[in-house]
Structure formats: C-alpha cells, structure tokens
Amino acid sequence: MGGFAAVRETAEAGLDEYGPDPVLLRWLGQAHAAEDEDDHDREAETAYRKGLALAPHDLGLLVSYRELCLRSDSFDHPSRARRAVELQKRVEELAPPGSPERERGRSPCRSG
C-alpha cells in the first residue's frame, strides 16, 4: 500500500498511539481530501473539525478545511460550500499579511 492510503494509515496509527493531535488530524484530512470522493470528503471534514476542536487557531487546518469547502459541490453540499467564507475570515484574522496561509486563502473559488 502506498500513496494517500499509506498516509491515512500512518496518521490513524499515530492517533491510535498518541491520541488526538491537530497535526495528525490535518494529515489524515488531507489524505482523505486528496481522493476527491464524497466518502473521503466526509472523512476529511470530520478530521478537520476534530483538529480544529483541539486547535481552533491552527492555520494549516483552517486553510486545508477551507480548500475542501471551496471544492465542494454547492448543490450537493451547500453548507460545506458556504463554510468556506467563514473559514476565510478566520484565516485573514490569524494569518499575517503576505503569509503563505493568507495567500493560499486568496485562490479563486470553485463552484461545484
């Protein structure tokens, strides 16, 4: 096994061994989101939300979750798609001007 499945397996093993951790949850979410399938998107959202519950100011989690929300189909997942606006505001509050996190947040929106 390799690729995104290996990343998920490694992140899940770390979570099993060390408990909830924002960094591991971000990696887990990103490995799910990269599959770009509804089931994986749900798992990614769950991981990001768990991570943000532990570290609500984690820019990596916020930006990753925002990117998932931006690419969500607004017809099939309207609440997830709308959440991108809230996440962008949080990124702009926390990220210094010119930071990579803030610049990533300025990427054009995709609509589903």
Short mmCIF file of C-alpha atoms in Angstrom, two decimals:
data_model
loop_
_atom_site.label_atom_id
_atom_site.label_comp_id
_atom_site.label_asym_id
_atom_site.label_seq_id
_atom_site.Cartn_x
_atom_site.Cartn_y
_atom_site.Cartn_z
CA MET A 1 0.00 0.00 0.00
CA GLY A 2 1.23 3.47 -0.79
CA GLY A 3 0.11 6.96 -1.61
CA PHE A 4 -2.79 8.55 0.20
CA ALA A 5 -3.89 5.25 1.75
CA ALA A 6 -0.45 4.92 3.39
CA VAL A 7 -0.66 8.48 4.72
CA ARG A 8 -4.11 7.75 6.20
CA GLU A 9 -2.87 4.52 7.75
CA THR A 10 0.15 6.24 9.28
CA ALA A 11 -1.92 9.16 10.63
CA GLU A 12 -4.51 6.78 12.08
CA ALA A 13 -1.76 4.69 13.71
CA GLY A 14 -0.35 7.85 15.27
CA LEU A 15 -3.79 8.88 16.53
CA ASP A 16 -4.32 5.41 17.99
CA GLU A 17 -0.97 5.51 19.73
CA TYR A 18 -0.82 9.14 20.86
CA GLY A 19 -4.43 10.26 20.91
CA PRO A 20 -5.97 13.30 19.23
CA ASP A 21 -3.39 15.57 17.66
CA PRO A 22 -4.08 18.52 15.33
CA VAL A 23 -1.13 17.78 13.04
CA LEU A 24 -2.07 14.14 12.58
CA LEU A 25 -5.69 15.10 12.01
CA ARG A 26 -4.63 17.58 9.34
CA TRP A 27 -2.58 14.90 7.54
CA LEU A 28 -5.49 12.48 7.82
CA GLY A 29 -7.87 15.08 6.41
CA GLN A 30 -5.55 15.98 3.56
CA ALA A 31 -5.05 12.32 2.62
CA HIS A 32 -8.83 11.83 2.52
CA ALA A 33 -9.46 15.08 0.63
CA ALA A 34 -6.88 14.16 -2.00
CA GLU A 35 -9.03 11.20 -3.05
CA ASP A 36 -11.75 13.67 -4.15
CA GLU A 37 -14.67 11.32 -3.48
CA ASP A 38 -17.75 12.02 -1.35
CA ASP A 39 -16.94 9.39 1.29
CA HIS A 40 -13.40 10.65 1.61
CA ASP A 41 -14.56 14.27 1.70
CA ARG A 42 -16.81 13.44 4.66
CA GLU A 43 -13.89 11.78 6.43
CA ALA A 44 -11.67 14.77 5.66
CA GLU A 45 -14.24 17.16 7.09
CA THR A 46 -14.54 15.05 10.23
CA ALA A 47 -10.75 15.06 10.68
CA TYR A 48 -10.50 18.83 10.15
CA ARG A 49 -13.32 19.53 12.60
CA LYS A 50 -11.73 17.29 15.25
CA GLY A 51 -8.40 19.04 14.72
CA LEU A 52 -9.95 22.50 14.96
CA ALA A 53 -11.75 21.49 18.16
CA LEU A 54 -8.27 20.88 19.63
CA ALA A 55 -6.51 23.81 17.97
CA PRO A 56 -9.02 26.38 16.70
CA HIS A 57 -6.27 28.76 15.54
CA ASP A 58 -4.25 26.22 13.55
CA LEU A 59 -3.73 27.91 10.18
CA GLY A 60 -2.83 24.69 8.42
CA LEU A 61 -6.11 23.09 9.48
CA LEU A 62 -8.12 26.20 8.63
CA VAL A 63 -6.62 26.52 5.15
CA SER A 64 -6.93 22.80 4.42
CA TYR A 65 -10.55 22.76 5.54
CA ARG A 66 -11.28 25.90 3.53
CA GLU A 67 -9.84 24.29 0.40
CA LEU A 68 -12.08 21.25 0.92
CA CYS A 69 -15.09 23.54 1.31
CA LEU A 70 -14.18 25.56 -1.80
CA ARG A 71 -14.13 22.50 -4.00
CA SER A 72 -17.36 21.08 -2.55
CA ASP A 73 -20.30 20.99 -4.88
CA SER A 74 -22.63 23.76 -3.70
CA PHE A 75 -25.68 21.81 -4.86
CA ASP A 76 -24.84 18.52 -3.13
CA HIS A 77 -23.11 20.04 -0.09
CA PRO A 78 -24.38 23.62 0.32
CA SER A 79 -23.42 24.01 3.98
CA ARG A 80 -19.88 22.80 3.36
CA ALA A 81 -19.52 25.12 0.37
CA ARG A 82 -20.82 28.10 2.40
CA ARG A 83 -18.43 27.33 5.24
CA ALA A 84 -15.52 28.48 3.06
CA VAL A 85 -16.47 32.12 3.68
CA GLU A 86 -16.32 31.69 7.47
CA LEU A 87 -13.03 29.84 7.23
CA GLN A 88 -11.55 32.55 5.01
CA LYS A 89 -12.46 35.20 7.58
CA ARG A 90 -10.72 33.19 10.31
CA VAL A 91 -7.61 32.77 8.17
CA GLU A 92 -7.50 36.51 7.47
CA GLU A 93 -7.84 37.25 11.21
CA LEU A 94 -4.98 34.93 12.14
CA ALA A 95 -2.52 34.91 9.25
CA PRO A 96 -0.06 37.76 8.89
CA PRO A 97 -0.28 39.74 5.64
CA GLY A 98 1.82 38.11 2.94
CA SER A 99 1.94 34.74 4.72
CA PRO A 100 1.57 31.56 2.65
CA GLU A 101 -1.63 30.71 4.53
CA ARG A 102 -3.23 34.01 3.70
CA GLU A 103 -2.11 33.88 0.08
CA ARG A 104 -3.49 30.35 -0.34
CA GLY A 105 -6.74 31.68 1.02
CA ARG A 106 -6.98 34.15 -1.84
CA SER A 107 -7.17 31.48 -4.52
CA PRO A 108 -10.22 31.76 -6.76
CA CYS A 109 -13.34 29.94 -5.63
CA ARG A 110 -14.55 26.90 -7.47
CA SER A 111 -18.22 26.25 -7.61
CA GLY A 112 -19.44 22.71 -7.90
#
